[in-house]
Coordinates of C-alpha atoms and ligand atoms in Angstrom, one line a residue:
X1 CA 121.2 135.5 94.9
X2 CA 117.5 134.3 93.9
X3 CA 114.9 134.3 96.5
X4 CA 114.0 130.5 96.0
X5 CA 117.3 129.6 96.7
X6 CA 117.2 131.9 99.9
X7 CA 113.9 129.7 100.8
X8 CA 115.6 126.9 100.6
X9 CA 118.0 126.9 103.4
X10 CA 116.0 125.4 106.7
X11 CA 117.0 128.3 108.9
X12 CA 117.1 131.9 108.1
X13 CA 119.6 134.5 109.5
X14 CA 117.6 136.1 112.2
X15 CA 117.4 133.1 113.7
X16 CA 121.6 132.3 113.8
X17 CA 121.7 135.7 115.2
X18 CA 119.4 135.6 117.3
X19 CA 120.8 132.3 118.7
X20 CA 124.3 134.0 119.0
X21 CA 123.8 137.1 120.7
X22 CA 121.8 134.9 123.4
X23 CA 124.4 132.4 123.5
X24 CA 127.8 134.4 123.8
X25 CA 129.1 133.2 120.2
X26 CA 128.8 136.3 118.5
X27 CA 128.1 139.6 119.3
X28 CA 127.8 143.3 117.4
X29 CA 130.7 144.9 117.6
X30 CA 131.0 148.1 119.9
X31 CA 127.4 147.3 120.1
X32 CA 127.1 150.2 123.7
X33 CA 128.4 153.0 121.3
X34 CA 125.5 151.7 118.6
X35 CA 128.1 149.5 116.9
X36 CA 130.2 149.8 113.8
X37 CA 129.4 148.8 110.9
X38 CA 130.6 145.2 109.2
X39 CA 132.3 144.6 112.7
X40 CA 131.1 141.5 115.1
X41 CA 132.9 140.5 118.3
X42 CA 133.0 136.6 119.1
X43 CA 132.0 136.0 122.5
X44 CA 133.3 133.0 125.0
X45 CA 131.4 130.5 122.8
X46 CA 132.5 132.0 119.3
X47 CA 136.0 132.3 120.2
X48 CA 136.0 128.3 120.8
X49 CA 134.5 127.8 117.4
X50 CA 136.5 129.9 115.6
X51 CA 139.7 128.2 117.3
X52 CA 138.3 125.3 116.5
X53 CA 137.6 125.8 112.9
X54 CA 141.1 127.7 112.6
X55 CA 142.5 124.5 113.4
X56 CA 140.8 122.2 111.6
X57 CA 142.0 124.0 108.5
X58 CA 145.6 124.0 109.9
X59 CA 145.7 120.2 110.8
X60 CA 144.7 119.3 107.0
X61 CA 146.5 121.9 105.3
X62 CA 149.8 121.0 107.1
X63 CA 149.8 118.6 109.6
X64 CA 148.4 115.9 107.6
X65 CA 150.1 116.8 104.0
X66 CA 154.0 116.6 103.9
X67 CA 153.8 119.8 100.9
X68 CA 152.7 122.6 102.8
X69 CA 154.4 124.7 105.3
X70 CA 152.6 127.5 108.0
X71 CA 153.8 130.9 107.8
X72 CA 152.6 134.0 109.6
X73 CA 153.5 137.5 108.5
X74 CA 153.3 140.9 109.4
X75 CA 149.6 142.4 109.0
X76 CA 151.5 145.9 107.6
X77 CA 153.3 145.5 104.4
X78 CA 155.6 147.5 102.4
X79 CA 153.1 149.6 100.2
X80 CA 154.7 148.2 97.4
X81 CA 153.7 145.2 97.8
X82 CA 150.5 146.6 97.1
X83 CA 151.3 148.5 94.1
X84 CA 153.1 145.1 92.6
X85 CA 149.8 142.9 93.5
X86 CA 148.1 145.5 91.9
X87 CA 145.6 146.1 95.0
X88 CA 146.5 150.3 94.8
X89 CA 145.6 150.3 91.3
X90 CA 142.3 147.8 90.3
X91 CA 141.2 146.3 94.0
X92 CA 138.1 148.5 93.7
X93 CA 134.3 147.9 93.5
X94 CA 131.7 149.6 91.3
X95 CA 130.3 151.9 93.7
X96 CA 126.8 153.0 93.0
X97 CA 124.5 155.9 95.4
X98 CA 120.5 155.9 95.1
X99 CA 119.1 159.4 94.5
X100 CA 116.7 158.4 96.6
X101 CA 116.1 159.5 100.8
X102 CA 117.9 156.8 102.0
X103 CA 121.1 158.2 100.0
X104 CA 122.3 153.9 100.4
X105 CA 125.4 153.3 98.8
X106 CA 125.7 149.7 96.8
X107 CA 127.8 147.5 94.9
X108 CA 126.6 148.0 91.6
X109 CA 127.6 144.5 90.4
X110 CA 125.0 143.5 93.7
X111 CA 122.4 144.9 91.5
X112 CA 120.8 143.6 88.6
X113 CA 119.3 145.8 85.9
X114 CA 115.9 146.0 86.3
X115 CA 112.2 147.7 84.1
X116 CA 110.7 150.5 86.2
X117 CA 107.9 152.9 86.4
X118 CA 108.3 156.1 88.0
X119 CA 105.7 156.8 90.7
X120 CA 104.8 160.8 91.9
X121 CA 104.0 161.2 95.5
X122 CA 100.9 163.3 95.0
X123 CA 99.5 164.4 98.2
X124 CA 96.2 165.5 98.9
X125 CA 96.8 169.1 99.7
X126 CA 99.9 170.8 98.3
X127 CA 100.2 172.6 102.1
X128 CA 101.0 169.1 103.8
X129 CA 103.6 169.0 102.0
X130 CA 105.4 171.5 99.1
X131 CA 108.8 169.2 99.1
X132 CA 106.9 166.0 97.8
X133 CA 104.2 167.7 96.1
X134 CA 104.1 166.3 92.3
X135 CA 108.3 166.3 92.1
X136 CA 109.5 163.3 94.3
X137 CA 109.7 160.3 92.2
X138 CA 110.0 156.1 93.6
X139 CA 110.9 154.2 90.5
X140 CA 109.7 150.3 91.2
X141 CA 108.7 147.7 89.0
X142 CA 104.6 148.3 90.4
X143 CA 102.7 150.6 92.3
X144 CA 102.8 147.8 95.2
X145 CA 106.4 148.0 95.5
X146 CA 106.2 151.7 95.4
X147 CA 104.0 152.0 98.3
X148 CA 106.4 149.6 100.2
X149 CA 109.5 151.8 99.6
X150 CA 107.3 154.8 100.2
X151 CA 106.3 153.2 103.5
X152 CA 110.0 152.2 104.8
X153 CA 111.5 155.3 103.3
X154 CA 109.9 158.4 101.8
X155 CA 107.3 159.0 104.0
X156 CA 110.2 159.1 107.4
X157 CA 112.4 161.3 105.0
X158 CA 109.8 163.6 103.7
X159 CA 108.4 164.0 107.1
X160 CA 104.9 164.4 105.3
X161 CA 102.4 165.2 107.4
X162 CA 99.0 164.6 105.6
X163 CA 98.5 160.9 105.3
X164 CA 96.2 160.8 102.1
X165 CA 99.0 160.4 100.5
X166 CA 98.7 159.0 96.8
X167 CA 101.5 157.4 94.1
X168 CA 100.9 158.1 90.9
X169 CA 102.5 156.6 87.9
X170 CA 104.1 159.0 85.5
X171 CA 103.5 158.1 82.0
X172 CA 105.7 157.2 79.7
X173 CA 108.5 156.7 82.8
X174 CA 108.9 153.2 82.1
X175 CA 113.1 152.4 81.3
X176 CA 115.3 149.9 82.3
X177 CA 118.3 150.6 84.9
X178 CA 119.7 149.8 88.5
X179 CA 117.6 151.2 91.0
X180 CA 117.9 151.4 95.1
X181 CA 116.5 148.1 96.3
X182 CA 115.7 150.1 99.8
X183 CA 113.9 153.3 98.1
X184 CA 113.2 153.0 94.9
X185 CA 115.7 155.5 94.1
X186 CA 117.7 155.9 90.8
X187 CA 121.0 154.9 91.0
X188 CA 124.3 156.6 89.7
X189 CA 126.7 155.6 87.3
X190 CA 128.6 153.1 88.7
X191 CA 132.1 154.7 89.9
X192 CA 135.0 152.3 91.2
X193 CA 135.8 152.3 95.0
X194 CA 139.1 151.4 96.4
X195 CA 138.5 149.0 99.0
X196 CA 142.0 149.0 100.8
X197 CA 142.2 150.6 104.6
X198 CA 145.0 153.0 105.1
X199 CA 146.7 154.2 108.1
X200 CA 150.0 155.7 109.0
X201 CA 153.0 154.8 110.5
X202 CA 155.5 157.3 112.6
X203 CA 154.8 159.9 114.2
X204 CA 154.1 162.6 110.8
X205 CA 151.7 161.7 109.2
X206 CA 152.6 162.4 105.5
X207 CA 151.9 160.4 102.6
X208 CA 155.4 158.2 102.9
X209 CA 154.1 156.7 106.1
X210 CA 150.7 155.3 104.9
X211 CA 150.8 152.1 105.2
X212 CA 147.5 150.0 104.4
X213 CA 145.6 147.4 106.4
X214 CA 146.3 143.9 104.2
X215 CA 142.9 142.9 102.2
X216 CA 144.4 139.3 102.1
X217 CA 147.1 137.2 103.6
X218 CA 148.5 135.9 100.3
X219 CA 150.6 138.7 99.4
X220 CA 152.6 137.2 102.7
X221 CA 153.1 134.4 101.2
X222 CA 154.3 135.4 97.8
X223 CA 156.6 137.4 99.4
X224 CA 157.6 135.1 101.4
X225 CA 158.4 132.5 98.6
X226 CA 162.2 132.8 98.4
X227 CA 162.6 132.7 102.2
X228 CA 160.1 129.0 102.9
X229 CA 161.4 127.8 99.8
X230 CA 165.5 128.3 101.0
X231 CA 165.4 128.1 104.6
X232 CA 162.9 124.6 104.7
X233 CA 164.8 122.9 101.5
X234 CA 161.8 122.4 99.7
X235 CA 161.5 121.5 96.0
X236 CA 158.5 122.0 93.7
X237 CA 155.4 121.0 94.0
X238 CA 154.9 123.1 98.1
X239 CA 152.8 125.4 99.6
X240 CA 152.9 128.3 102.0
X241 CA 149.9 128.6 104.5
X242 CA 148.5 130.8 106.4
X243 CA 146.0 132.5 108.8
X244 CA 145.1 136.1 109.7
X245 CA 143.1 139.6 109.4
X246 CA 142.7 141.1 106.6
X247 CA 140.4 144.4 105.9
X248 CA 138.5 145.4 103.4
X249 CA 136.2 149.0 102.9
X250 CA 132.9 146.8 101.8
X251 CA 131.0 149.3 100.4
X252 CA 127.9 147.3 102.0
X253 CA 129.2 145.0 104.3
X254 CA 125.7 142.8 105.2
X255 CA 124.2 140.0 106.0
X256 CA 126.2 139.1 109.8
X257 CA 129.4 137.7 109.6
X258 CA 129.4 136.7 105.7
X259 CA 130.4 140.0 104.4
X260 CA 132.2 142.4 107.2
X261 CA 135.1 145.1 106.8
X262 CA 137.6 143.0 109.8
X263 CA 137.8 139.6 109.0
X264 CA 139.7 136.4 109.1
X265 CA 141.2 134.4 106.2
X266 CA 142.7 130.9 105.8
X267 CA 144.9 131.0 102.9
X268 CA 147.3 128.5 101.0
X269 CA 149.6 129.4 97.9
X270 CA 150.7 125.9 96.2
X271 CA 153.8 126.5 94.2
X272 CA 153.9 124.4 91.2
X273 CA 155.4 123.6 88.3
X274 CA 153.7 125.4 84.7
X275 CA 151.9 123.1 82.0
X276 CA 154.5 123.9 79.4
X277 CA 157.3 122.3 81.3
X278 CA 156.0 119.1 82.8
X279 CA 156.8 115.9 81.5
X280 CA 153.9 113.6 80.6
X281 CA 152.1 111.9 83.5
X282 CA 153.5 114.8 85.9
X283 CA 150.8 116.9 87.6
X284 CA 150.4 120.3 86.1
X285 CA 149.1 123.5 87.5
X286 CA 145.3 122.5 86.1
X287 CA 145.9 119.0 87.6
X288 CA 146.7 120.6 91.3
X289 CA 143.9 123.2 90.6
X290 CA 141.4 120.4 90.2
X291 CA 143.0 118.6 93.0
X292 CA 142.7 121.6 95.8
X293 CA 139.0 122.2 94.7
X294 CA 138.3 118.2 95.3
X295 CA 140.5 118.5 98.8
X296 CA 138.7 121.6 100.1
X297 CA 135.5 119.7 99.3
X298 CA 136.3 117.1 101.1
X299 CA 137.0 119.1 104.4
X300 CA 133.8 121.2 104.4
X301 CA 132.3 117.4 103.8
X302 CA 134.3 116.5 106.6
X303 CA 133.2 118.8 109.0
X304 CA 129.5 118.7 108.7
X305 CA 128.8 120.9 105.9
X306 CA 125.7 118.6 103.9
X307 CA 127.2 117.4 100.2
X308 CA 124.2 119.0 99.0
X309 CA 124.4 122.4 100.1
X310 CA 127.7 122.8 98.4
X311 CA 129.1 123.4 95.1
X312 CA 131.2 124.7 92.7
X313 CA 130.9 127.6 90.7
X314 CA 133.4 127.6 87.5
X315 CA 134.0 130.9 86.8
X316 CA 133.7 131.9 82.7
X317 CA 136.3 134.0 81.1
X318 CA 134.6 137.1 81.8
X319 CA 134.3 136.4 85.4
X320 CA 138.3 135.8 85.7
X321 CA 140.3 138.1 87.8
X322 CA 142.8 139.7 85.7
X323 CA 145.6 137.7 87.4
X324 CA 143.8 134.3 87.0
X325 CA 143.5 131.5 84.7
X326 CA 140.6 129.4 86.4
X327 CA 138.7 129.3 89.5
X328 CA 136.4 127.8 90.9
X329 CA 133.9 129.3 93.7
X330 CA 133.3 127.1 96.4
X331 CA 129.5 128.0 96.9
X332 CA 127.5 127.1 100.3
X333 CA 123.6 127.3 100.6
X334 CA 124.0 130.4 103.0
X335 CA 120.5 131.4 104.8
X336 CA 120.6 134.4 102.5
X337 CA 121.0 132.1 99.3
X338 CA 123.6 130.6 97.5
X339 CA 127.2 132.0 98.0
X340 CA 130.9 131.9 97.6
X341 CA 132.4 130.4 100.6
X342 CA 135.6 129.3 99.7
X343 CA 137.7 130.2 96.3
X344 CA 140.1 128.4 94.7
X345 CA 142.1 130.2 92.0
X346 CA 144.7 129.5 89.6
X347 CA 146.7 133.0 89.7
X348 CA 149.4 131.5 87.4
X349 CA 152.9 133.4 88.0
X350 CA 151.4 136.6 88.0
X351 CA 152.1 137.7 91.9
X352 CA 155.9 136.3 91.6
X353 CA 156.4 138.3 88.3
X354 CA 154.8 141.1 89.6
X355 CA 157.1 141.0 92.6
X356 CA 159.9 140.4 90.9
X357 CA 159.9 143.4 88.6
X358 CA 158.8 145.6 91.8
X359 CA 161.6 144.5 94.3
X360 CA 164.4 143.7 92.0
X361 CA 164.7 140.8 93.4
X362 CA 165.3 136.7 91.6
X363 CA 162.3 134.9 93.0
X364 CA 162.4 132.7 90.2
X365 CA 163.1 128.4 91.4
X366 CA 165.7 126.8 90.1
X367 CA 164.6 123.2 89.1
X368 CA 167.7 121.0 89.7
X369 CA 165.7 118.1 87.1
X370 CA 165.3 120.5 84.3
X371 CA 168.6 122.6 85.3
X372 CA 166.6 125.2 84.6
X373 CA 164.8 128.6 86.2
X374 CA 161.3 129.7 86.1
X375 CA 159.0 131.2 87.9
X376 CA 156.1 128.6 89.3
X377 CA 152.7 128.8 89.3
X378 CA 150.3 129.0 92.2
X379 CA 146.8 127.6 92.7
X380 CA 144.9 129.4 95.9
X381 CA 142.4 128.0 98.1
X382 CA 141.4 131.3 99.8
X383 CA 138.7 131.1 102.8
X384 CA 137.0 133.2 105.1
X385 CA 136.9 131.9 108.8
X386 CA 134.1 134.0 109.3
X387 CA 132.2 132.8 106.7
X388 CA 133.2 129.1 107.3
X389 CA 131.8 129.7 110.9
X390 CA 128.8 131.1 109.6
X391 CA 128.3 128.1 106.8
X392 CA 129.4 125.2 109.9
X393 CA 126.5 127.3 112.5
X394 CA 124.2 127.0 109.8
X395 CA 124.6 123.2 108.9
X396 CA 124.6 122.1 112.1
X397 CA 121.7 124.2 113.5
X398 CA 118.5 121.8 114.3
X399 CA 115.1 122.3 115.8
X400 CA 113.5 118.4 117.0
X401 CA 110.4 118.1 118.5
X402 CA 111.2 116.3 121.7
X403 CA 107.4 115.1 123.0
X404 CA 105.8 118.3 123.6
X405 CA 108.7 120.8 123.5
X406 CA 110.9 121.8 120.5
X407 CA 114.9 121.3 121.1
X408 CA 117.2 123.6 119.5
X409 CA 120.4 121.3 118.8
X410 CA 123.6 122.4 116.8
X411 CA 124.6 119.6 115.4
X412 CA 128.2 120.4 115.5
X413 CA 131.3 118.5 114.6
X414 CA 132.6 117.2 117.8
X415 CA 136.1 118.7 116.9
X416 CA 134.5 122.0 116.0
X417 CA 132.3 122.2 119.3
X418 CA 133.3 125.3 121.3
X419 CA 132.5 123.3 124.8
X420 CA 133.9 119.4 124.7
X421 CA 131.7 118.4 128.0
X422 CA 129.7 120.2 130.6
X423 CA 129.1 118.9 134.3
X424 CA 126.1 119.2 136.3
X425 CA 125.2 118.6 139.9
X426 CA 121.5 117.4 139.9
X427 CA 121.1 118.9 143.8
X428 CA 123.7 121.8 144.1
X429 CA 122.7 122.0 147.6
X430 CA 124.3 119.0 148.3
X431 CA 128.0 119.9 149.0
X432 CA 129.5 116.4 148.8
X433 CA 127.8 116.0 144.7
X434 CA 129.0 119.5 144.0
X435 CA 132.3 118.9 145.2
X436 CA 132.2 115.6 143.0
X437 CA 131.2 117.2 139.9
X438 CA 133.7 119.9 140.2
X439 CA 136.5 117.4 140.8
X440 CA 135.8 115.7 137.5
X441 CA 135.2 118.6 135.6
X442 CA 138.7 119.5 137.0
X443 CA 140.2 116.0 135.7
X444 CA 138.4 116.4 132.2
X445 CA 140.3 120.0 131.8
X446 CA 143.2 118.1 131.7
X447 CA 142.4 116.9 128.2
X448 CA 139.8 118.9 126.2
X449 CA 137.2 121.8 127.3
X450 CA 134.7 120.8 129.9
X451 CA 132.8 123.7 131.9
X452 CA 130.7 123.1 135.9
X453 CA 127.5 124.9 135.2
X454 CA 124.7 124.4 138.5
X455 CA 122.8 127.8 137.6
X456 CA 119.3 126.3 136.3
X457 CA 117.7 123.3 136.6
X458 CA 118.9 120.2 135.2
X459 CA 116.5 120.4 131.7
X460 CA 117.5 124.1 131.4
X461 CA 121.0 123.0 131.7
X462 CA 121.0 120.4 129.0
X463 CA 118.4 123.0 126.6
X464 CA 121.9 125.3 126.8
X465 CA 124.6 122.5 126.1
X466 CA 122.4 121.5 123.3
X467 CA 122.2 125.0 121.9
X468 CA 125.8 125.3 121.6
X469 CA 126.3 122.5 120.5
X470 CA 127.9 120.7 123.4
X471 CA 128.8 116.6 122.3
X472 CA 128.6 115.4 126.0
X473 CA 126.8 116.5 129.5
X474 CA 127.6 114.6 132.7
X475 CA 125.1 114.7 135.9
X476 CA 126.1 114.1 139.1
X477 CA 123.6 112.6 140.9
X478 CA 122.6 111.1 144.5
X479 CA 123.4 107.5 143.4
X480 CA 126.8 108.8 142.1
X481 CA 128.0 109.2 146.0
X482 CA 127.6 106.0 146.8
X483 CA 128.6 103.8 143.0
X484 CA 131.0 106.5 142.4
X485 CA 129.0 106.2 138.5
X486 CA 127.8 109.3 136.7
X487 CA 125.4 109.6 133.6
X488 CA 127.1 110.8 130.6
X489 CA 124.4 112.1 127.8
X490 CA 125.3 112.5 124.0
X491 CA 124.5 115.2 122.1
X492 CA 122.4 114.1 118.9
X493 CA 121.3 111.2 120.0
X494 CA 119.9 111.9 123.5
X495 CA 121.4 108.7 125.2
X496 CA 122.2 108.2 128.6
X497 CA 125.1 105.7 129.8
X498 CA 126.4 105.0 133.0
X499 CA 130.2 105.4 134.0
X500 CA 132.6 104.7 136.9
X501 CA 133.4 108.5 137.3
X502 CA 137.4 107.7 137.0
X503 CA 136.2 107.0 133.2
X504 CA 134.7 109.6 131.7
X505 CA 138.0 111.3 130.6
X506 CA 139.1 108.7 128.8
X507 CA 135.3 108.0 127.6
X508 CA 135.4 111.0 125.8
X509 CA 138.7 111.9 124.8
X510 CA 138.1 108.8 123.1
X511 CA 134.7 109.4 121.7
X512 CA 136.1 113.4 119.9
X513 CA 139.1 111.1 119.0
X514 CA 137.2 108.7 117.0
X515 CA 135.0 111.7 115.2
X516 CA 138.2 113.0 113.8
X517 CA 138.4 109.7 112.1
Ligands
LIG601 P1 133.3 138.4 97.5 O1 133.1 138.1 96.0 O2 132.3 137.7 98.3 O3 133.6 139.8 97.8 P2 136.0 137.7 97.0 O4 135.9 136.8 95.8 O5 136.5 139.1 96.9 O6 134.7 137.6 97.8 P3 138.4 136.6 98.0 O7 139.3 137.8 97.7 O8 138.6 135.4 97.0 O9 136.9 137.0 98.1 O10 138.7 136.1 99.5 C1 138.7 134.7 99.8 C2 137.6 134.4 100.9 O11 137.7 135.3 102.0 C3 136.2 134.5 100.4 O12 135.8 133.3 99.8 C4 135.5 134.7 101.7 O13 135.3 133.4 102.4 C5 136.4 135.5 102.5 N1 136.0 137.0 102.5 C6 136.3 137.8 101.5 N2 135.8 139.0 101.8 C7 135.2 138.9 103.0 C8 134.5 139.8 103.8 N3 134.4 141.1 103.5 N4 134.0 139.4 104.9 C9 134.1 138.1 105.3 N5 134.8 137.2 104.6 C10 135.3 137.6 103.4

């Protein structure tokens, strides 16, 4: 990802995070034990989005098709499935360890080759320090850099005690080659990293009970083919959807929720019907890949994501997993740069054929038009929830100047916003417009999420709705006892109407059903 893309995005990571931790969306995980790496807990506000964003999915993909049905399977295969997908024997990343102090590990394919000079530490007496005396060696493309990697690294892992410490360059170093982004250290020859979790089932723990932690739902799915296809009558062209954890060793998982080892995916297999057979005019496997890629579009579209921070990545030949004919990266102007978001592959019959010669079993469709068998093909919109949540938090985060202060507004997608309503008293001493604002807080629980929050002033109140992205606060106010009215307060716009209290339910059930369009 290229820096000037990374400058592009108006908000940068540290400030999402930030934002999260304070607001309960999303939190380190394990974070009293130091945490664990590539795990995040969502908090009372996170859970709501990630509901919400879990069900957005589902409502297009099933509810408001008539091709796709749901499915949830088990997170613990068979291990052959994962032998037949081919996970045991080529779902592995180049793995790649700098020689340097920091002793990173990366993703080789993360790293681009780059020219670089070797630098000596040279310090000023050998005494300070015999380790680093004229042997250690930062390779970075200038003495600059060097110094920078010798600050965040060398000098903590050395533990050199004399600071007239000088880098010199060591003539005729200069080669190109993948080197530690964090050190400057060399890295090794690339070596390939299964990324699949194990574990064991039973109570012996020999290698007939390892089972593994699924790396992706689809697998479910494909197995699941025979069972949808029977039980729900379905003919060609229908898909299988679902939602769930899957695992995966990163070797670096970075950069908050985008890239973590537990995650959640949203996945669809569309069974259809290969090139070679269809008739003229009938949609072939290409025609439904291009189809999904314009549909998934249209959803991230749909739920705030800006047209111009998306787009789609075609892979080349070379690029192609081994088990696909096309796909197309759904890419998202991340705060660390553009990114995959979404994919959307065409993986042919592959899985099916695979399955079929592993399990012995027919899962080959019989086409009652062509009174024929064959095994369909299947195009994949695959996406991460975790990543969607990051993409829609980033969209929709805001900073307005608002006379003299600055507002921090998450512009949300009223379907996607964790909290529906919140209700304030404007004087909680005043029993009678407590009691009031509880009461209708209590009637709009009835028919979305609406919270009663009197623990800071009213400003401070409203600074927190906006910050989580809240669509409507009500107050409660003096005048409100005796016209039985209250001030409703939208989101984006800032606007205040007033409302017989005995409407506001219907107000705004109305108001998040007209967003949905
Ligand atoms: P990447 O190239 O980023 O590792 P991938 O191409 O391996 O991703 P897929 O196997 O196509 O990803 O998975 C589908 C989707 O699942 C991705 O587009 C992404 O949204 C999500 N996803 C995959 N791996 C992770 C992860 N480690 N953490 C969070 N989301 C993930």
């Amino acid at each position: 990802m290229s820096e000037a893309a990374a400058e592009r995005c108006h908000v940068n990571l540290e400030t999402i995070v930030s934002l999260c931790k304070r607001r309960g969306i999303i939190f380190p995980g394990s974070e009293i034990y130091e945490g664990l790496a590539g795990t995040y807990d969502y908090g009372p506000i996170g859970i709501e989005l990630k509901r919400n964003v879990r069900d957005a999915w589902w409502r297009s993909m099933i509810y408001e098709r008539d091709d796709v049905e749901g499915l949830e399977s088990a997170i613990l295969m068979n291990p052959r499935t994962w032998k037949a997908s081919g996970h045991v024997d080529t779902f592995s990343d180049p793995l790649s360890d700098s020689l340097g102090p920091s002793r990173k590990r990366y993703r080789a394919d993360h790293i681009e080759e780059t020219e670089c000079t070797a630098y000596r530490v040279i310090n000023a007496t050998e005494e300070a320090n015999p380790v680093a005396y004229g042997k250690a060696e930062i390779w970075a493309g200038s003495k600059k850099k060097a110094k920078e990697f010798y600050e965040a690294y060398w000098k903590k892992h050395l533990g050199i005690t004399d600071e007239r410490v000088k880098l010199e360059e060591v003539e005729g170093s200069t080669r190109k080659g993948r080197f530690s982004p964090d050190d400057g250290g060399v890295l090794t020859e690339p070596r390939p990293f299964n990324l699949m979790l194990q574990t064991q089932l039973g109570p012996v723990a020999d290698s007939a009970a390892t089972v593994y932690l699924r790396p992706e739902t689809a697998q479910g799915m494909f197995v699941n083919f025979s069972n949808v296809q029977a039980s729900m009558r379905r003919k060609l062209p229908f898909g299988i959807a679902q939602n769930g954890k899957s695992f995966r060793n990163e070797i670096t998982p970075k950069n908050f929720i985008f890239r973590t080892r537990e995650f959640e995916q949203m996945e669809m297999e569309f069974f259809c019907k290969p090139g070679e057979l269809c008739r003229e005019g009938e949609r072939n496997d290409m025609d439904w890949f291009a189809h999904w890629i314009e549909y998934r579009l249209a959803w991230h579209i749909r739920y705030g994501l800006k047209k111009e921070h998306l787009r789609v990545h075609y892979q080349a030949a070379n690029e192609l997993a081994h088990y696909s004919k096309a796909c197309g990266d759904i890419e998202f102007l991340f705060p660390i740069g553009w990114n995959e978001l979404e994919g959307v592959a065409n993986r042919t019959n592959y899985d099916l054929k695979q399955h079929m010669e592993f399990s012995g079993k027919d899962l080959q469709y019989f086409d009652p038009e062509l009174n024929a068998h064959y095994i369909p093909y299947v195009i994949e919109p695959a996406l991460g929830v975790d990543r969607a949540c990051l993409a829609f938090l980033t969209d929709a985060y805001t900073e307005e100047q608002v006379k003299e202060d600055k507002r921090v507004v998450l512009k949300l997608h009223r379907d996607l916003a964790p909290i529906k309503c919140a209700v304030f008293p404007l004087l909680k001493n005043r029993p009678e417009i407590v009691a009031m604002a509880k009461n209708l807080c209590r009637d709009l629980k009835q028919s979305f999420y609406a919270v009663y929050d009197d623990t800071a002033a009213i400003g401070k109140l409203y600074r927190r709705q906006d910050e989580i992205g809240t669509p409507f606060c009500v107050t409660v106010d003096v005048e409100s006892l005796e016209d039985q009215a209250v001030t409703i307060r939208e989101r984006d716009s800032m606007q205040q109407i007033r409302l017989g209290v005995d409407k506001v339910r219907e107000y705004v059930a109305e108001e998040l059903r007209k967003a949905r369009g």
